[in-house]
Amino acid sequence: MRKQHFFRTLQHALLCSFAFLLMIANSASAQETVSVAGGGEFTFLVMADIHEFTPLAFDPNSKDAIFITEMAGKIFENVKENYGGEFIMMPGDSASFGKMRNDEIVEQLGGDLSPNDAVYQACLNCYTRTKELFRTAGYDIVLPSTGDHELGGNDGFRARGRKSKFTTIPSYLRAYVDGYNRKGPNDSAYLFSDPIAGAPARPYGTLFEGSSFAYRFRNVLVISVDAFRTAGSGKKDYIDRSNGYGGEGMITCDVSGDHLAWFEDVLIAAKSDSSIKHIFVESHIPIIQPVRTQQSSGQFMDDADQSAFWKVMNTYGVDIYFAGDVHSTTASKTKESNSNLVQIISSSRFFAGFLTVHVTNDSIQVKHHNEFGEKSRFNNQYIENGMLTITKTSRGEVIQIESYGELELLNDALPLIHLDFENLYPLSTRQVNGLTSNGKLIPDSINIGGVACNESLKNHGSFGKHYDAQTGNIQLVQGRRNGGFSAQMSPDSRLAIFGSGPLGAGRIVSVSMWFKTDHDQDEMVLCHYGSFWGPVPKKKDHLLLTLGRGVPILYIRPGQAYSVAIDSIADGNWHHVALTMPKQNCLSAEIQLFIDGDEYPLESITPWSNDKNVFFLTSGRMSFGGLGYASKRTKEYYMDKLPYEGELDDIKVWSRTLSPGDIRGVSISCDDDVDYKFTLKNGRSVKCGWIQANKKTLKRRERYCYDKSDKESASDIANACPKSCGFCSHD
């Protein structure tokens, strides 16, 4: 980032001159929708990942096109009437072109066009008809952002193969720009081209001038950023394991070079205009990780919140970064102490929900609206189930951020997943995002590996109910804790999580669990994370932890497995196992495995295989005691791995490294030391029960129970207060 005031002032003056010349050059073109300067109170909507408009690309009189036209019309009319909205922000994937091969698109258009011409025509049809649907409902302004499906991905990003669309990506992008970001078929001038306080509204002269833009509406600035770029040589799919980049064919996600410089210039200009009260940025890809994910490729931004793109937003006071891609909802806050930047990931897939954003000069209120009804989709009924509010001073300084429900700010210091086996709930009482069955939005039974599962195990972790475990044939029995329960597992038991992740690429993950078994036989599955469609991936990693004749064995990828030097622990006693990544993008041999609180070095049982940096697939699901939702081909690959027989308890998954002190805290007995005391900063001496004495339990646990460099007593507290620290149950 540039810091010299003189250089910045000179550059800003040159940009103003350039923008003025552009205005003169375009003065003869038809007038675009004019942004409205000034203050005032208004609402806009956010609809990411709608996916439903693909049929509009082809015959408008087809059954599918007529259905989606009528259904979308009714939904948009209902939303406009009941929720209003001056404009629609649409962070990518309005259609699902990634699910169609180019030859299928050619065939749908009669078979005479070339792949490039067919792609362009189909996509242009889709986007112009989509805009007309919005316009008919009263939404004249649609602010889109490029998604992977607008570019033909994700399978289409491959360098080679039948599904590759790499050579036609320019045609996909051209149709997106012409359909959404130009004034019309007879006017090639860009929409959203009014300068922002003298800075160009588009990154002219770059590859992104048609797909990235800045738009002023009253007291708000919206910047839409295309974060997709080609990486690698063009002959081979791009994956950089050492840095955790790529993994999606020839496309990776970042904002850099002249594109980033333009973005920063717009923000510099906006900060000089006191009438701009709030700044929102949209792109398709999440930046802060982890995020809840559901039936998605789970694409991510290179370097995440350490990227230059995120740091620029922190520096210049962006309020909210909106994105989609992962078909779920997560609100997160930057970890930078000098910024209050919030990331909100949301989904309108199958019209199942949307966000309303209400602004005044000194406040931003975001509400999440979720579909309800009897049908699996298109109920056209919505209920508010989450809110995030940002309150500012008259000078624009953030006073307070409040959140709850679906938009509660994620606390990733705590476990994301925590299953304690104290109660089982009817599946129909625990709605999980995207989990539908038998024509119902909230099913009463689903099939997992040939077993009808009609119960749910509540997730007490910070990922919440969307990471409940769906269960079948699990018996709750007297567990290792006094008065507590554990799960008795049999070969017919099922315990699996529908939500994807939280593993992905080289991001840190830690897993811990208690188990008790006397089945000293060939490998039983303790934990699995892997693909729920297609084969076991060769270019990305999965995770399988088994117990082979009583000894833990860890599989990371085909041809890469580890064990430990220990006698059988299938001895009918309770044991605790935990694994943790010591750093991001670590080598698989650097993963640490702990048994009953002690670390055991991993020993490769495939010494002929070269070690690699971990790069987990981003679209997997977790299961415990079996392979759960794993794909048919995954189960065939691991056909010699047996379902677990024995008891399981207190399963936790984190998105951070566990220190030895953390491990000791979760692997010890579950009774607080009634005589133990520790001292607070104010000198007050308290007992364990103080940690969970009021509504500040989560903050106190984070502050006092988890090992941090400046909290030398954290492991002592964790060891003495496991119950109050939440290491034993959700209490």
C-alpha positions in Angstrom: 0.0 0.0 0.0 1.3 3.4 -0.9 1.9 5.8 2.0 3.6 8.9 0.7 1.1 11.8 0.7 2.6 13.7 -2.2 2.5 10.7 -4.5 -1.0 9.8 -3.6 -2.2 13.4 -4.2 -0.5 13.6 -7.6 -1.9 10.2 -8.6 -5.4 11.2 -7.4 -5.3 14.3 -9.6 -4.3 12.4 -12.6 -7.1 9.9 -12.0 -9.6 12.7 -11.8 -8.4 14.1 -15.2 -8.6 10.6 -16.7 -12.1 10.1 -15.4 -13.2 13.6 -16.7 -11.9 12.7 -20.2 -13.8 9.4 -20.0 -17.0 11.2 -19.1 -16.6 13.5 -22.2 -15.9 10.5 -24.4 -19.1 8.8 -23.3 -21.3 11.8 -23.2 -23.1 10.9 -26.4 -24.2 7.5 -25.1 -27.6 6.8 -23.7 -28.0 7.8 -20.1 -27.5 5.1 -17.6 -29.3 4.6 -14.3 -28.0 7.6 -12.3 -26.6 7.1 -8.8 -28.3 9.3 -6.3 -26.1 11.3 -4.0 -27.0 12.5 -0.6 -28.2 11.0 2.7 -31.4 9.4 3.7 -32.7 6.1 4.9 -33.3 3.2 2.6 -33.0 -0.6 2.2 -31.4 -2.9 -0.3 -31.3 -6.7 -0.7 -28.5 -9.2 -1.1 -29.2 -12.4 -3.1 -26.1 -14.6 -3.6 -26.0 -17.9 -5.5 -29.6 -18.0 -6.7 -28.6 -20.6 -9.4 -32.1 -20.9 -10.8 -32.0 -18.9 -14.0 -30.2 -21.4 -16.3 -33.4 -22.4 -18.2 -33.7 -18.7 -19.4 -30.6 -19.3 -21.6 -32.5 -21.4 -24.0 -36.1 -21.7 -25.4 -38.1 -19.2 -23.4 -41.2 -21.3 -24.1 -39.8 -24.5 -22.7 -41.5 -26.0 -19.6 -38.5 -25.2 -17.4 -38.2 -21.6 -18.6 -41.9 -20.9 -18.1 -41.8 -22.4 -14.6 -38.8 -20.4 -13.4 -40.1 -17.2 -15.0 -43.5 -17.6 -13.3 -42.0 -18.7 -10.0 -39.3 -16.1 -9.8 -41.8 -13.4 -10.8 -44.1 -14.4 -7.9 -41.2 -14.5 -5.4 -39.7 -11.2 -6.5 -43.1 -9.5 -6.4 -43.7 -10.9 -2.9 -40.2 -9.8 -1.7 -40.6 -6.3 -3.2 -44.1 -5.8 -1.6 -43.1 -7.1 1.8 -39.4 -6.2 2.2 -38.9 -3.4 -0.3 -35.4 -2.6 -1.5 -34.0 0.1 -3.7 -31.6 -2.3 -5.5 -30.4 -5.9 -5.5 -26.8 -6.8 -4.7 -26.1 -10.2 -6.3 -22.7 -11.7 -5.4 -22.4 -14.2 -8.2 -23.9 -17.5 -9.4 -27.2 -16.3 -10.7 -27.3 -19.4 -12.9 -25.6 -22.8 -13.0 -23.6 -22.9 -16.2 -20.9 -24.9 -14.4 -23.2 -27.9 -14.4 -23.4 -27.9 -18.2 -20.8 -29.0 -20.7 -20.2 -26.8 -23.7 -21.4 -29.5 -26.1 -24.7 -29.6 -24.2 -25.1 -25.8 -24.6 -24.4 -26.1 -28.3 -27.0 -28.8 -28.6 -29.6 -26.8 -26.7 -29.2 -23.9 -29.2 -29.7 -26.2 -32.2 -26.2 -27.6 -32.8 -25.0 -25.1 -35.5 -23.0 -22.7 -33.4 -19.4 -23.0 -32.3 -18.8 -23.6 -28.6 -17.7 -20.0 -28.1 -20.7 -18.5 -30.0 -23.1 -20.9 -28.2 -21.7 -20.1 -24.8 -22.0 -16.3 -25.5 -25.5 -16.5 -26.8 -26.9 -18.8 -24.1 -25.4 -16.7 -21.3 -26.5 -13.4 -22.8 -30.0 -14.8 -23.1 -30.0 -15.8 -19.5 -28.7 -12.5 -18.1 -30.9 -10.2 -20.1 -34.0 -12.2 -19.2 -33.0 -12.3 -15.6 -32.6 -8.6 -15.4 -36.0 -8.2 -17.0 -37.5 -10.4 -14.3 -36.0 -8.1 -11.6 -37.2 -5.0 -13.5 -40.8 -6.3 -13.8 -40.8 -6.7 -10.0 -39.6 -3.2 -9.5 -35.9 -3.7 -9.1 -34.4 -1.5 -11.8 -30.9 -1.6 -10.4 -29.1 -5.0 -10.1 -25.5 -4.9 -8.9 -23.9 -8.2 -9.8 -20.5 -9.8 -9.1 -18.8 -12.6 -11.1 -19.3 -16.1 -9.8 -17.6 -19.3 -10.8 -20.8 -20.4 -12.7 -20.7 -17.2 -14.7 -17.3 -18.4 -15.9 -18.4 -22.0 -16.6 -16.7 -23.4 -13.4 -15.8 -25.3 -11.4 -15.3 -28.4 -13.4 -15.0 -26.2 -16.4 -11.8 -24.6 -15.0 -9.8 -27.7 -15.7 -7.0 -27.4 -18.2 -8.0 -30.5 -20.0 -10.8 -33.2 -20.2 -14.3 -33.5 -21.5 -15.7 -31.1 -18.9 -13.0 -28.4 -19.5 -14.3 -25.1 -20.7 -11.0 -23.2 -20.2 -10.8 -22.0 -23.8 -14.3 -20.6 -23.7 -14.0 -18.7 -20.4 -13.5 -15.4 -22.3 -16.9 -16.0 -24.0 -18.6 -16.7 -20.6 -17.1 -13.5 -19.2 -18.0 -11.4 -22.3 -21.6 -12.5 -22.0 -21.7 -11.7 -18.3 -20.3 -8.2 -19.0 -22.7 -7.5 -21.9 -25.7 -8.9 -20.1 -25.3 -7.4 -16.7 -22.9 -4.5 -17.0 -23.7 -2.7 -20.3 -26.6 -0.4 -21.0 -28.3 -2.6 -23.7 -28.0 -4.5 -27.0 -27.9 -1.2 -28.9 -25.6 0.6 -26.5 -22.2 -0.8 -25.6 -21.5 1.8 -22.9 -20.9 0.5 -19.4 -23.4 0.8 -16.7 -22.1 2.0 -13.3 -19.4 4.2 -14.8 -19.9 7.5 -12.9 -16.6 8.5 -11.2 -16.4 8.2 -7.4 -15.2 11.4 -5.9 -13.1 11.8 -9.1 -11.7 8.2 -9.1 -12.7 6.0 -12.1 -15.7 3.7 -11.4 -14.0 0.9 -13.3 -10.5 -0.5 -13.6 -10.1 0.8 -17.2 -7.3 -0.8 -19.1 -7.2 -4.0 -17.1 -8.8 -7.4 -17.8 -11.5 -6.5 -15.1 -12.8 -3.2 -16.5 -16.1 -4.8 -17.5 -16.6 -7.0 -14.5 -15.5 -4.8 -11.6 -17.1 -1.4 -10.7 -17.9 1.1 -8.0 -21.4 2.5 -7.7 -22.7 5.4 -5.5 -26.3 5.3 -4.2 -27.2 8.1 -1.9 -25.0 7.9 1.2 -23.6 4.4 0.3 -20.7 3.2 -1.9 -20.9 -0.3 -3.3 -17.8 -1.8 -5.0 -18.2 -5.1 -6.9 -15.0 -7.0 -7.5 -14.3 -9.9 -9.9 -11.8 -12.0 -7.9 -11.2 -14.8 -10.5 -8.0 -14.9 -12.5 -6.1 -17.4 -14.6 -3.1 -19.0 -12.9 -0.3 -21.3 -14.0 0.9 -22.2 -17.4 -2.4 -22.9 -19.1 -1.4 -26.6 -19.7 -1.7 -27.9 -16.2 -4.2 -27.4 -13.4 -2.9 -25.0 -10.8 -2.3 -26.0 -7.2 0.3 -24.6 -4.9 0.4 -26.8 -1.8 3.1 -24.9 0.0 1.0 -21.7 0.1 -2.5 -23.3 -0.1 -3.4 -21.6 -3.4 -5.6 -22.8 -6.2 -7.0 -26.3 -6.5 -9.8 -25.3 -8.9 -8.3 -26.1 -12.3 -6.6 -23.1 -14.0 -8.4 -20.5 -11.9 -7.5 -19.0 -8.6 -9.0 -16.1 -6.6 -7.2 -13.0 -5.6 -7.2 -9.2 -6.2 -3.8 -7.9 -7.1 -1.7 -5.6 -9.4 -3.5 -2.8 -11.3 -6.8 -4.3 -10.2 -6.0 -3.8 -6.5 -4.5 -0.4 -7.2 -7.8 0.7 -8.8 -9.7 -0.7 -5.8 -7.5 1.2 -3.3 -7.8 4.5 -5.4 -11.6 4.3 -5.2 -11.5 3.8 -1.4 -9.0 6.7 -1.0 -11.4 8.9 -3.0 -14.4 7.7 -1.0 -12.8 8.6 2.3 -12.4 12.2 1.0 -16.1 12.5 0.5 -17.9 13.1 3.8 -21.3 12.4 2.3 -20.4 8.7 1.8 -21.4 7.3 5.1 -21.0 3.5 4.5 -18.9 1.4 2.2 -19.8 -2.1 1.1 -17.8 -4.5 -1.1 -19.1 -7.5 -2.8 -17.4 -10.4 -4.5 -18.2 -14.1 -4.9 -15.6 -15.7 -2.7 -15.3 -15.8 1.1 -12.1 -14.3 2.5 -12.2 -15.0 6.3 -12.2 -18.7 7.1 -13.8 -20.8 8.4 -17.3 -20.4 7.0 -20.2 -22.8 7.0 -20.4 -24.6 3.6 -23.1 -26.7 2.0 -23.0 -28.6 -1.3 -20.4 -26.3 -2.7 -16.9 -26.4 -4.3 -15.9 -24.2 -1.3 -13.6 -22.0 -3.3 -11.5 -19.5 -1.3 -9.4 -16.4 -1.6 -5.7 -16.8 -1.7 -4.0 -15.7 1.6 -7.5 -15.2 3.1 -7.5 -12.4 5.7 -3.7 -11.9 5.2 -4.3 -10.9 1.5 -3.6 -7.4 0.3 -7.2 -7.2 -0.8 -8.5 -7.7 2.8 -5.8 -5.4 4.3 -6.8 -2.6 2.0 -10.4 -3.0 3.1 -9.3 -2.9 6.7 -7.2 0.2 6.1 -9.8 2.4 4.4 -12.8 1.6 6.6 -15.0 -0.8 4.5 -18.0 -1.7 6.7 -19.1 -5.0 5.2 -17.7 -7.5 2.7 -20.6 -9.5 1.2 -19.9 -12.8 -0.6 -21.5 -16.2 -1.4 -20.3 -19.4 -3.1 -20.7 -21.7 -0.1 -24.5 -21.9 -0.1 -24.7 -21.1 3.6 -24.6 -18.1 6.0 -21.7 -17.0 8.3 -20.9 -13.6 9.8 -17.3 -13.0 10.9 -15.3 -10.0 12.1 -11.8 -9.0 11.2 -9.1 -9.8 13.7 -7.4 -6.4 13.0 -7.6 -4.3 16.2 -7.8 -1.0 14.2 -10.8 -2.1 12.1 -14.4 -3.2 12.4 -14.7 -4.8 9.0 -17.4 -7.5 8.9 -17.7 -10.3 6.4 -21.2 -11.7 5.7 -21.5 -14.8 3.6 -25.1 -15.7 2.5 -27.1 -17.7 0.0 -30.3 -17.3 -1.9 -30.0 -20.8 -3.5 -33.4 -22.0 -4.8 -34.8 -18.7 -3.4 -34.4 -20.2 0.1 -33.4 -16.9 1.7 -31.9 -13.4 1.4 -30.6 -10.4 3.3 -32.1 -7.0 3.8 -29.7 -4.2 4.5 -31.3 -1.1 6.1 -29.1 2.0 6.3 -29.3 5.5 7.9 -26.5 8.0 8.1 -25.2 6.4 11.4 -26.4 2.8 11.3 -26.4 -0.4 9.2 -28.9 -3.2 10.0 -28.6 -6.5 8.2 -31.4 -9.1 8.6 -31.4 -12.7 7.4 -34.7 -14.0 6.1 -35.1 -17.8 5.7 -37.7 -19.8 3.8 -40.3 -21.8 5.7 -43.1 -24.0 4.5 -44.1 -27.6 3.7 -42.4 -27.9 0.3 -38.7 -28.6 -0.2 -38.4 -25.4 -2.1 -40.3 -22.4 -3.6 -42.5 -21.9 -0.6 -42.3 -18.1 -1.1 -42.6 -17.6 2.7 -39.9 -16.1 4.8 -39.1 -15.5 8.4 -36.5 -13.3 10.0 -34.0 -15.5 11.9 -30.9 -13.3 12.4 -29.7 -9.7 12.6 -26.4 -7.8 12.7 -26.4 -4.1 13.6 -23.5 -1.6 13.2 -23.9 1.7 15.1 -21.7 4.7 14.3 -21.0 8.2 15.6 -21.8 11.2 13.5 -18.1 11.1 12.4 -18.5 7.6 11.1 -16.7 5.8 13.9 -18.1 2.4 14.9 -19.5 2.4 18.4 -21.0 -1.0 18.6 -21.6 -4.2 16.6 -24.4 -6.4 17.8 -25.5 -9.8 16.2 -27.6 -12.8 16.9 -29.2 -15.8 15.2 -27.9 -16.7 11.7 -25.8 -13.5 11.7 -24.2 -14.0 15.1 -20.5 -13.2 14.7 -18.6 -16.5 14.6 -16.3 -17.3 17.5 -13.7 -19.6 16.0 -11.6 -19.8 19.2 -14.2 -22.3 20.4 -14.9 -25.6 18.8 -16.9 -25.3 15.6 -18.4 -28.7 16.2 -19.1 -30.2 19.6 -21.2 -33.4 19.9 -21.8 -34.5 23.5 -24.5 -37.3 23.2 -26.6 -36.1 26.0 -29.8 -36.0 23.9 -31.1 -37.1 20.6 -33.8 -35.0 18.8 -36.3 -35.8 16.1 -34.7 -34.8 12.8 -37.8 -32.8 11.9 -37.2 -30.4 14.8 -33.7 -29.3 13.8 -33.7 -27.6 10.4 -30.3 -27.9 8.6 -29.6 -25.6 5.7 -30.0 -27.5 2.4 -31.0 -30.8 4.0 -34.3 -31.7 2.3 -35.9 -35.0 1.5 -39.1 -36.6 0.3 -40.4 -33.2 -0.9 -40.0 -31.6 2.5 -38.0 -28.5 3.5 -37.3 -30.1 6.9 -37.3 -33.9 6.5 -38.3 -36.4 9.2 -36.0 -39.1 7.8 -33.0 -39.3 5.5 -30.9 -42.2 4.1 -27.3 -42.5 5.1 -25.4 -45.5 3.8 -28.6 -47.5 3.5 -29.9 -46.7 6.9 -33.0 -44.6 7.6 -31.9 -41.8 10.0 -34.6 -39.9 11.8 -32.7 -38.4 14.7 -30.4 -35.5 15.2 -27.5 -34.9 17.6 -27.3 -31.2 18.5 -24.0 -29.4 17.7 -23.1 -27.2 20.7 -20.1 -25.7 18.8 -20.1 -22.2 17.2 -21.1 -23.6 13.7 -24.5 -24.2 15.3 -27.4 -26.3 14.1 -26.4 -26.5 10.5 -23.6 -28.8 11.7 -25.8 -31.1 13.8 -25.1 -34.8 13.2 -27.8 -36.9 11.6 -28.0 -40.2 13.3 -29.4 -43.7 13.0 -29.3 -46.8 15.2 -27.3 -45.0 18.0 -28.1 -46.1 21.5 -27.4 -43.6 24.3 -25.8 -45.4 27.3 -24.3 -44.5 30.6 -21.0 -42.8 29.7 -17.7 -41.9 31.2 -19.1 -39.0 33.1 -21.2 -39.3 36.2 -24.8 -38.9 35.0 -23.7 -38.4 31.4 -24.3 -40.4 28.2 -22.2 -41.7 25.4 -23.1 -43.3 22.0 -23.1 -47.1 21.7 -22.1 -47.7 18.1 -22.8 -50.9 16.0 -22.1 -51.8 12.4 -25.5 -50.4 11.5 -25.0 -47.1 13.3 -24.7 -43.8 11.4 -23.3 -40.5 12.7 -22.6 -38.0 9.9 -22.7 -34.2 9.3 -24.5 -32.8 6.2 -22.6 -29.5 6.2 -19.3 -29.5 4.3 -16.0 -28.8 5.9 -14.6 -27.3 8.0 -11.5 -28.8 6.5 -10.3 -27.2 3.3 -7.0 -26.6 1.5 -4.1 -26.0 4.0 -6.3 -24.4 6.6 -5.7 -25.5 10.2 -8.0 -28.1 11.7 -8.0 -30.1 15.0 -10.2 -33.0 16.0 -10.6 -34.8 19.3 -12.8 -37.5 20.6 -13.3 -40.1 23.4 -13.8 -43.8 22.6 -14.0 -47.1 24.4 -13.9 -50.5 22.6 -12.6 -54.0 23.1 -12.9 -54.9 19.4 -9.2 -55.6 18.6 -9.7 -56.2 14.9 -8.7 -54.8 11.5 -9.4 -51.2 11.0 -12.5 -49.6 12.3 -13.3 -46.0 11.3 -13.1 -43.4 14.0 -13.4 -40.2 11.9 -13.6 -39.6 8.2 -13.6 -36.4 6.1 -14.0 -37.0 2.4 -15.9 -36.5 -0.9 -19.6 -37.1 -1.0 -19.5 -37.2 -4.8 -17.0 -38.9 -7.2 -13.8 -40.8 -6.3 -11.3 -40.3 -3.6 -9.4 -37.2 -4.9 -5.9 -37.6 -6.1 -4.9 -34.0 -6.3 -6.4 -33.0 -3.0 -6.4 -34.7 0.4 -8.9 -36.3 2.7 -8.7 -37.5 6.3 -9.4 -40.9 7.7 -8.6 -41.9 11.3 -9.0 -45.6 12.0 -8.2 -48.0 14.9 -6.4 -51.0 13.4 -6.0 -53.8 16.0 -6.2 -51.2 18.7 -3.6 -48.8 17.1 -4.6 -45.4 15.5 -3.8 -45.1 11.8 -4.1 -41.8 9.9 -4.7 -41.6 6.1 -4.2 -38.2 4.3 -4.2 -39.2 0.7 -3.9 -42.4 -1.4 -0.4 -43.7 -0.7 0.2 -41.6 2.4 -0.6 -43.2 5.8 0.8 -43.0 9.3 0.6 -45.0 12.5 2.1 -44.7 16.0 4.2 -46.9 18.3 1.8 -47.9 21.0 0.2 -51.0 22.4 -3.4 -51.7 21.6 -5.8 -49.3 23.2 -8.8 -51.5 22.3 -8.8 -52.6 25.9 -12.4 -51.8 27.1 -11.3 -48.6 28.8 -12.0 -45.0 27.8 -9.2 -43.3 25.8 -8.9 -39.9 24.2 -7.4 -39.2 20.8 -6.7 -35.8 19.2 -5.0 -34.6 16.1 -3.9 -31.1 15.3 -2.2 -29.2 12.5 0.7 -27.1 14.1 0.5 -24.5 11.3 -1.2 -23.7 8.1 -0.1 -25.7 5.0 2.0 -28.1 7.2 3.4 -31.3 5.8 1.2 -34.3 6.5 4.0 -35.8 8.7 3.9 -32.7 10.8 0.3 -33.4 12.0 0.4 -34.1 15.7 -1.4 -37.1 17.2 -2.1 -37.3 21.0 -3.4 -40.2 22.9 -4.7 -39.7 26.4 -2.9 -36.3 26.5 0.5 -37.5 25.3 1.9 -36.9 21.9 3.0 -39.9 19.8 5.1 -39.2 16.7 3.6 -40.2 13.4 5.5 -43.0 11.7 4.9 -43.5 8.0 3.7 -46.9 6.9 4.2 -45.8 3.3 7.9 -44.8 3.4 8.3 -44.9 -0.4 5.8 -42.0 -0.7 7.1 -38.5 -0.7 5.5 -36.2 1.9 3.5 -33.2 0.7 1.9 -30.1 2.3 -1.6 -30.8 3.3 -4.3 -29.6 0.9 -7.7 -30.9 1.9 -10.6 -31.0 -0.6 -13.0 -28.2 0.1 -16.2 -30.1 -0.6 -16.1 -33.0 1.8 -18.2 -34.0 4.8 -17.3 -35.4 8.2 -18.6 -38.6 9.8 -17.7 -40.5 12.9 -17.7 -44.3 13.4 -18.1 -44.9 9.7 -18.0 -43.3 6.2 -21.3 -41.6 6.5 -22.2 -39.5 3.5 -19.1 -40.6 1.6 -19.6 -41.3 -2.1 -20.0 -44.8 -3.5 -16.6 -44.7 -5.0 -15.0 -43.6 -1.7 -16.7 -46.5 0.1 -15.4 -48.9 -2.6 -11.9 -47.5 -2.2 -12.0 -48.1 1.6 -14.1 -51.3 1.5 -11.7 -53.0 3.9 -12.4 -50.3 6.6 -15.0 -51.5 9.1 -17.7 -49.5 11.0 -16.7 -48.7 14.5 -18.1 -50.9 17.3 -17.9 -49.5 20.8 -18.7 -46.2 22.6 -18.0 -42.6 21.4 -18.2 -39.4 23.4 -17.4 -35.7 23.3 -16.4 -35.1 19.7 -14.9 -31.7 18.9 -13.6 -30.0 15.8 -11.6 -26.7 15.8 -10.3 -24.4 13.1 -7.1 -23.7 15.2 -4.0 -25.4 16.5 -4.4 -27.1 19.9 -1.5 -26.6 22.2 -0.4 -29.4 24.5 -2.2 -27.6 27.3 -5.4 -27.5 25.2 -5.0 -31.3 24.6 -4.5 -31.9 28.3 -7.6 -29.9 29.0 -9.9 -32.0 26.8 -8.3 -35.3 27.7 -8.6 -35.3 31.4 -11.5 -36.3 33.6 -14.6 -34.2 33.6 -15.0 -32.9 37.2 -13.9 -29.5 38.3 -11.4 -29.3 41.2 -13.7 -27.8 43.9 -10.7 -26.3 45.8 -8.9 -24.8 42.8 -8.7 -21.0 42.6 -7.2 -18.6 40.1 -6.6 -14.8 40.1 -8.2 -12.3 37.8 -6.5 -9.1 36.5 -8.2 -7.1 39.2 -6.7 -9.3 41.9 -9.9 -11.1 42.7 -9.6 -14.8 43.5 -12.3 -17.1 41.9 -13.2 -20.7 41.7 -14.0 -22.7 38.5 -17.7 -22.1 38.7 -17.1 -18.4 38.1 -16.3 -19.1 34.4 -19.9 -20.2 33.6 -21.7 -18.1 36.2 -23.5 -15.8 33.8 -24.1 -14.9 30.1 -20.3 -14.2 29.7 -19.5 -17.9 29.7 -18.2 -18.1 26.1 -15.9 -15.0 26.5 -14.6 -16.2 29.9 -13.8 -19.6 28.4 -12.0 -18.1 25.5 -10.0 -15.8 27.8 -9.1 -18.2 30.6 -9.3 -21.8 29.3 -7.4 -21.8 26.1 -3.7 -21.6 25.8 -2.4 -18.3 24.5 1.1 -16.9 24.6 0.1 -14.2 27.1 -2.0 -16.6 29.3 0.6 -18.8 31.0 -2.1 -20.1 33.5 -4.5 -21.2 30.8 -3.5 -24.8 30.8 -3.6 -24.9 34.6 -7.1 -23.5 34.5 -8.1 -26.0 31.8 -6.7 -28.9 33.8 -8.5 -27.9 37.0 -11.8 -26.7 35.5 -12.6 -29.0 32.6 -16.4 -28.9 33.2 -16.6 -25.1 33.6 -14.3 -24.6 30.6 -16.7 -26.7 28.5 -14.3 -29.5 27.8 -16.7 -32.2 29.1 -20.1 -31.1 27.7 -21.9 -28.0 26.5 -22.7 -26.9 30.1 
